[in-house]
Coordinates of C-alpha atoms in Angstrom, one line a residue:
X129 CA 88.8 79.6 107.4
X130 CA 86.4 82.0 106.1
X131 CA 88.1 84.9 104.0
X132 CA 86.6 88.1 103.9
X133 CA 87.1 89.0 100.2
X134 CA 84.1 89.0 98.1
X135 CA 86.2 91.3 95.5
X136 CA 89.2 90.0 94.1
X137 CA 91.9 92.5 93.1
X138 CA 94.4 91.4 90.5
X139 CA 98.1 92.6 90.9
X140 CA 97.6 94.7 88.0
X141 CA 94.8 96.6 89.5
X142 CA 96.6 97.0 92.6
X143 CA 99.6 98.3 90.7
X144 CA 97.2 100.9 89.1
X145 CA 96.0 101.8 92.2
X146 CA 99.5 102.2 93.8
X147 CA 100.8 104.3 90.5
X148 CA 98.4 107.4 92.0
X149 CA 100.5 107.3 95.5
X150 CA 104.1 108.0 96.9
X151 CA 104.2 105.0 98.4
X152 CA 106.6 102.4 96.5
X153 CA 105.8 100.0 94.1
X154 CA 103.4 96.6 95.1
X155 CA 105.7 93.6 96.8
X156 CA 102.5 91.4 97.5
X157 CA 98.7 91.6 97.9
X158 CA 97.0 89.0 100.5
X159 CA 93.3 88.9 101.3
X160 CA 92.8 89.0 105.1
X161 CA 89.6 87.3 107.1
X162 CA 89.1 90.3 109.2
X163 CA 86.2 92.2 108.4
X164 CA 82.2 91.2 108.2
X165 CA 81.4 93.2 105.0
X166 CA 84.2 94.8 102.8
X167 CA 87.0 93.1 100.8
X168 CA 90.2 93.4 102.7
X169 CA 93.9 92.9 102.0
X170 CA 97.3 93.4 103.3
X171 CA 99.0 95.0 100.7
X172 CA 103.0 95.6 100.9
X173 CA 105.2 97.8 99.0
X174 CA 108.7 98.7 98.7
X175 CA 108.3 101.3 101.9
X176 CA 105.6 100.0 103.9
X177 CA 102.6 98.1 104.4
X178 CA 98.9 98.8 104.0
X179 CA 95.2 97.6 104.2
X180 CA 93.3 98.1 101.3
X181 CA 89.7 97.9 101.8
X182 CA 87.1 97.8 99.1
X183 CA 83.7 99.2 100.3
X184 CA 81.0 96.1 99.3
X185 CA 77.4 96.9 98.1
X186 CA 75.8 97.0 101.9
X187 CA 78.2 100.2 102.5
X188 CA 77.0 103.8 101.3
X189 CA 79.5 105.2 99.4
X190 CA 77.9 108.7 100.7
X191 CA 78.9 107.6 104.2
X192 CA 82.5 107.1 103.5
X193 CA 83.2 110.9 104.0
X194 CA 81.3 110.9 107.6
X195 CA 83.5 107.8 108.6
X196 CA 86.9 109.8 107.3
X197 CA 85.9 112.8 109.5
X198 CA 85.3 110.2 112.6
X199 CA 88.5 108.7 111.9
X200 CA 90.6 112.2 111.3
X201 CA 89.0 113.3 114.6
X202 CA 90.0 110.5 116.7
X203 CA 93.5 110.3 115.3
X204 CA 93.9 113.9 115.9
X205 CA 93.2 113.0 119.5
X206 CA 95.9 110.6 119.7
X207 CA 93.4 107.6 119.8
X208 CA 94.9 104.2 118.2
X209 CA 92.7 104.4 114.9
X210 CA 94.4 104.1 111.2
X211 CA 94.7 107.0 108.7
X212 CA 93.1 107.1 105.4
X213 CA 96.3 107.4 103.0
X214 CA 96.0 110.2 100.4
X215 CA 97.3 109.9 97.2
X216 CA 99.2 112.6 95.3
X217 CA 96.2 114.5 94.7
X218 CA 94.9 114.6 98.2
X219 CA 92.3 112.1 97.4
X220 CA 91.9 109.3 99.9
X221 CA 88.4 107.8 98.0
X222 CA 89.3 105.6 95.0
X223 CA 88.0 103.2 92.7
X224 CA 89.3 99.5 92.7
X225 CA 87.9 96.4 90.7
X226 CA 84.6 98.5 90.4
X227 CA 84.3 99.1 94.0
X228 CA 84.9 102.4 96.1
X229 CA 88.5 101.7 98.0
X230 CA 90.7 103.3 100.4
X231 CA 94.4 102.8 101.3
X232 CA 94.7 102.4 104.9
X233 CA 97.3 102.9 107.4
X234 CA 98.5 99.6 108.6
X235 CA 98.6 99.1 112.7
X236 CA 100.5 96.1 113.6
X237 CA 98.8 93.9 115.9
X238 CA 96.9 90.0 116.0
X239 CA 93.5 89.1 116.2
X240 CA 93.5 87.5 119.9
X241 CA 91.4 84.2 119.5
X242 CA 91.4 84.0 123.4
X243 CA 91.5 87.3 125.2
X244 CA 92.8 87.8 128.4
X245 CA 91.8 90.1 131.4
X246 CA 94.7 92.1 130.2
X247 CA 93.3 92.5 126.6
X248 CA 89.8 93.0 128.0
X249 CA 91.6 96.3 130.2
X250 CA 93.4 97.2 127.0
X251 CA 90.3 97.2 124.8
X252 CA 88.0 99.1 127.8
X253 CA 90.9 101.5 128.1
X254 CA 91.0 102.5 123.9
X255 CA 87.1 102.6 124.2
X256 CA 87.1 105.1 126.8
X257 CA 89.7 107.4 125.2
X258 CA 87.6 107.0 122.0
X259 CA 84.7 108.2 123.7
X260 CA 86.3 111.1 125.3
X261 CA 87.4 112.2 122.1
X262 CA 84.2 112.0 120.4
X263 CA 82.5 114.2 123.0
X264 CA 84.1 117.3 120.8
X265 CA 82.9 115.4 117.2
X266 CA 79.6 117.4 116.7
X267 CA 78.7 115.4 113.7
X268 CA 76.1 112.9 113.7
X269 CA 74.6 109.8 111.4
X270 CA 71.5 107.4 111.9
X271 CA 72.5 103.8 112.6
X272 CA 71.0 101.8 109.9
X273 CA 70.9 98.8 112.2
X274 CA 69.3 101.0 115.0
X275 CA 66.2 100.4 116.7
X276 CA 63.9 101.2 113.5
X277 CA 65.4 98.7 112.0
X278 CA 65.0 95.6 114.1
X279 CA 61.6 94.5 113.0
X280 CA 62.0 94.2 109.4
X281 CA 65.7 92.3 110.3
X282 CA 63.4 90.0 112.4
X283 CA 60.9 89.9 109.5
X284 CA 63.5 88.5 107.2
X285 CA 64.0 85.8 109.8
X286 CA 62.6 82.4 109.3
X287 CA 59.7 82.0 111.9
X288 CA 60.0 78.2 111.9
X289 CA 64.1 78.4 112.5
X290 CA 63.3 81.2 115.5
X291 CA 60.6 78.8 116.9
X292 CA 63.4 75.7 116.9
X293 CA 65.6 77.7 118.8
X294 CA 63.0 78.1 121.4
X295 CA 59.1 77.4 121.5
X296 CA 57.4 80.7 122.0
X297 CA 60.6 82.8 120.8
X298 CA 58.8 84.3 117.8
X299 CA 55.9 85.9 120.0
X300 CA 58.2 87.0 122.4
X301 CA 60.5 88.9 120.0
X302 CA 57.4 90.3 118.5
X303 CA 56.1 91.3 122.0
X304 CA 59.4 93.0 122.8
X305 CA 59.6 95.0 119.2
X306 CA 56.0 96.3 120.2
X307 CA 57.2 97.7 123.6
X308 CA 60.4 99.0 122.3
X309 CA 58.7 101.0 119.6
X310 CA 56.4 102.2 122.3
X311 CA 59.1 103.0 124.8
X312 CA 62.3 103.4 122.8
X313 CA 64.6 105.1 124.2

């Protein structure tokens, strides 16, 4: 299977990180496939399980405090989101293997390969709860993959490959991007 681990972490690196915390000592560290742009590990200590996330180059470290505040807000509203674990000095952002990193609360669960209607209902309920909770979250952050970036993303695509998907698709996408530029939102 495809692993979402771009940066390896040694046992010594994990032990050095854990010395900053009061969460027990290292039992195991395993790379996990969940995640698309960061390196994620299941880190088990003598006291608990955590997710260790290393933020890779696509993530701007300056954006991390925003996401920390967002998750804190959702957690305070009893949404099922993981918390960032703070070290003895109250720091939630660390550096591991040359990357910004966070030790994150482990929430039990599995990635379902064939979701049922009941799974869809549960996801919808959780999303609704999060949307309601965020009505009182006043901070905003531009979406780096939002409409202003779509043309440059499309321009990075191989035009011949786009045409192989469907003849005329490139010009249809160009027309749609022109329309969106003129009419957004």
